[in-house]
Steps between C-alpha positions, in 0.01 A plus 500: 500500500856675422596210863369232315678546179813567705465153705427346141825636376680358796355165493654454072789645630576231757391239271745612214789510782378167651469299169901624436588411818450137440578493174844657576548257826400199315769579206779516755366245700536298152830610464618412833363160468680415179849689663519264802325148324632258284213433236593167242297449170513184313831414770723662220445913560550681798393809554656689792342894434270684304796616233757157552469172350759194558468200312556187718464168282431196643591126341193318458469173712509430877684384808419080563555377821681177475392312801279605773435902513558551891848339422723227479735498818425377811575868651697793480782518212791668435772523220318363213701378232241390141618318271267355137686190386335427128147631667526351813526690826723490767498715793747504817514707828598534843179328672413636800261187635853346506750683678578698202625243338496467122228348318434396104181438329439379140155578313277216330310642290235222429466500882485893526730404814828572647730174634753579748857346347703328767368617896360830584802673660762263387781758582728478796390813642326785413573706160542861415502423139365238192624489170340216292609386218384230237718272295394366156616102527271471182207351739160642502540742805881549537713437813464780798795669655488752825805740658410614829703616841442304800411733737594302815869449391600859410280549215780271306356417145360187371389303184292223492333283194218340516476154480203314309538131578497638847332752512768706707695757455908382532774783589741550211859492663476600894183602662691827573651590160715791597725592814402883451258631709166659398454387116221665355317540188683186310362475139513162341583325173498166373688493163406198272838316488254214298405310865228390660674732779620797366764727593431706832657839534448769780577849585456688800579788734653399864649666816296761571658833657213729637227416213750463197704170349850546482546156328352404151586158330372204296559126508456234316357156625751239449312173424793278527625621893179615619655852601431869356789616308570869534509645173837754505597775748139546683506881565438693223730856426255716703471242748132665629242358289142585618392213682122453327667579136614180395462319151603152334486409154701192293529567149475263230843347515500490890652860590387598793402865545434688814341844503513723848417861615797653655368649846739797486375641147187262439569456171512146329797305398553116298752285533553179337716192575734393261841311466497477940413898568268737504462775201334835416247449231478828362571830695412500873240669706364564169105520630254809621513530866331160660431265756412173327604336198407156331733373239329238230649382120247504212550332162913474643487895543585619902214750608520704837214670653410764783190672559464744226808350294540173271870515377623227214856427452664589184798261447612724203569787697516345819268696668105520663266649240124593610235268391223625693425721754165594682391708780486408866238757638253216655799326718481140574716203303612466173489207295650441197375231225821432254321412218650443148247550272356864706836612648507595903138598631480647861258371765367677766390345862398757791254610735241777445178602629207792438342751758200274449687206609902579632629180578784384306319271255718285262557657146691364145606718231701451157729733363339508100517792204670720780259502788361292724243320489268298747518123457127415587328677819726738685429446907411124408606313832228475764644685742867687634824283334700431811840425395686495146297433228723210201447544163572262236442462163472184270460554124330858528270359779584701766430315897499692852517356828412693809423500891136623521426681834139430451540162530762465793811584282488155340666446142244601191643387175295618159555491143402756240317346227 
């Protein structure tokens, strides 16, 4: 009897020890779960462990595709350059079905299609750069631009207009616009002199020794002699401007304005072209440590921006005040929208992905109330971005082209609505 009561005993025992076995497994196991996974309720809170909480907003709306979803290109793109001209869409690159040669397309959107402007790879040779620009003649959908380098003819640089009546695109000046070697990264501008034309300028880096420019300059398309007028003493004090840092802007009353990261303390500087040389505007190497800087005028003001930094220029005490500044912990590109009635807001294209799914999907964000915040769907391309994503914005509408590994790295252009 006293053996049977003992087995009894032993049998609660185990039980007891048993049920708080699980229970004390299954609370860790809980905990573990929520330490390592991402859960997202109502796409606005995410909750990361068991005692921390981040709040990740997302703008309502979604990504469009504007044309067909698997892409616009023939094939394989690089060096987008986006451009929204009054809401419509244009979108260049070096094409890859052609030789690498560039390409433009324009968007029509009663068609939900994309027409290729002039011939697909209408360069000379292949290009290791696009910058499009679009010039308001007062028409409905503006007059395109391009700077590129002609890769077959030591990467000399380029501009080129395109032609309606024709529908080709005409070299402005020589097909080769400059005898230095290597021109890269050569921002455009079009001032409105009040023509049907414009007013072309260009900047650019040149002459490459082992990865860096030693030569930064500007010119100015002369429309009487056909030439590119070199716009005072080309090299700049530091004479070692990074060569991807480059940045263009004509002001109001047709100053032009170049902004540059000096390689040797990569920190920006402006300079602006007045009475036949080249001046300081404001103190130099003024920025936070960069590698990239745009350069853009809003309401007549100059505004300079690097990732993390948005500096304005005060004329009064001729120096760069902060206008806005944001974080840079998720990488990527920085865009900029120069708005007057909101001030600068930051943009933010890169690539992320999830231990669920790694690849480097395509995300957007906007720089609002101090933080970031998601504009639509993060991870909302189809598959890996292959190349750089262009972002572009057009009255607070913001547009993002991309090469979509998924379907065979053609172009995908969408707008957020």
């Amino acid at each position: 009897m006293k053996k049977i009561f003992w087995v009894l005993i032993a049998v609660v025992c185990l039980a007891i020890v048993s049920w708080l076995t699980v229970f004390w497994l299954g609370g860790c196991a809980s905990t573990q779960q929520e330490i390592i996974t991402t859960t997202t309720i109502a796409s606005t809170t995410t909750i990361t462990s068991t005692t921390t909480t981040t709040t990740t907003t997302t703008m309502a709306g979604a990504w469009i595709n504007l044309g067909p979803a698997d892409g616009i290109s023939e094939g394989n793109a690089y060096w987008l350059s986006l451009k929204v001209f009054k809401g419509i869409p244009y979108i260049a690159y070096n094409d890859a079905s052609h030789e690498g040669k560039a390409t433009v397309l324009k968007y029509n959107a009663s068609l939900d299609s994309w027409a290729t402007l002039g011939p697909a790879g209408f360069s000379d040779s292949w290009v290791g750069f696009t910058y499009l620009y679009v010039y308001d003649d007062g028409s409905a959908d503006g007059v395109p631009f391009i700077g590129i380098n002609n890769g077959l003819d030591n990467s000399t640089l380029a501009v080129l207009k395109y032609n309606k009546s024709s529908n080709t695109w005409e070299n402005l000046g020589k097909s080769s616009l400059t005898t230095e070697v290597n021109a890269y990264n050569a921002p455009l501008y079009v001032y409105d002199d009040g023509t049907a034309d414009g007013q072309p300028y260009v900047a650019f880096s040149s002459g490459f020794t082992t990865g860096y420019a030693i030569r930064t300059a500007a010119r100015k398309y002369n429309k009487t002699t056909y030439n590119w007028d070199l716009l005072g003493t080309p090299e700049f004090p530091t004479n070692n401007p990074a060569d991807h840092s480059v940045a263009l802007s004509v002001s109001g009353d047709e100053t032009p304005y170049l902004a540059y990261v000096d390689y040797a303390h990569t920190k920006v500087t402006v300079m602006k072209y007045t009475s036949g040389a080249w001046e300081a505007v404001g103190p130099t190497e003024f920025s936070i440590s960069t590698s990239s800087v745009q350069l853009a005028f809003s309401a007549g003001v100059p505004y300079v921006s690097c990732p993390g930094m948005v500096y304005q220029y005060d004329s009064g005490s001729n120096s760069w005040v902060t206008a806005a500044s944001f974080d840079t912990s998720h990488g990527g590109d920085y865009f900029i929208d120069y708005s007057p009635l909101t001030g600068p807001v930051a943009y933010n294209t890169f690539f992320e992905g999830t231990t669920a799914e790694p690849v480097g999907k395509a995300s957007v964000m906007k720089y609002q109330d101090s933080a970031w915040q998601y504009v639509g769907a993060p991870r909302f391309s189809d598959g890996q971005v292959f190349s750089n994503m262009a972002l572009y914005v057009d009255n607070g509408v913001p547009y993002v082209a991309y090469a979509d590994y998924t379907h065979g790295s053609r172009v995908v252009v969408k707008k957020f609505e």
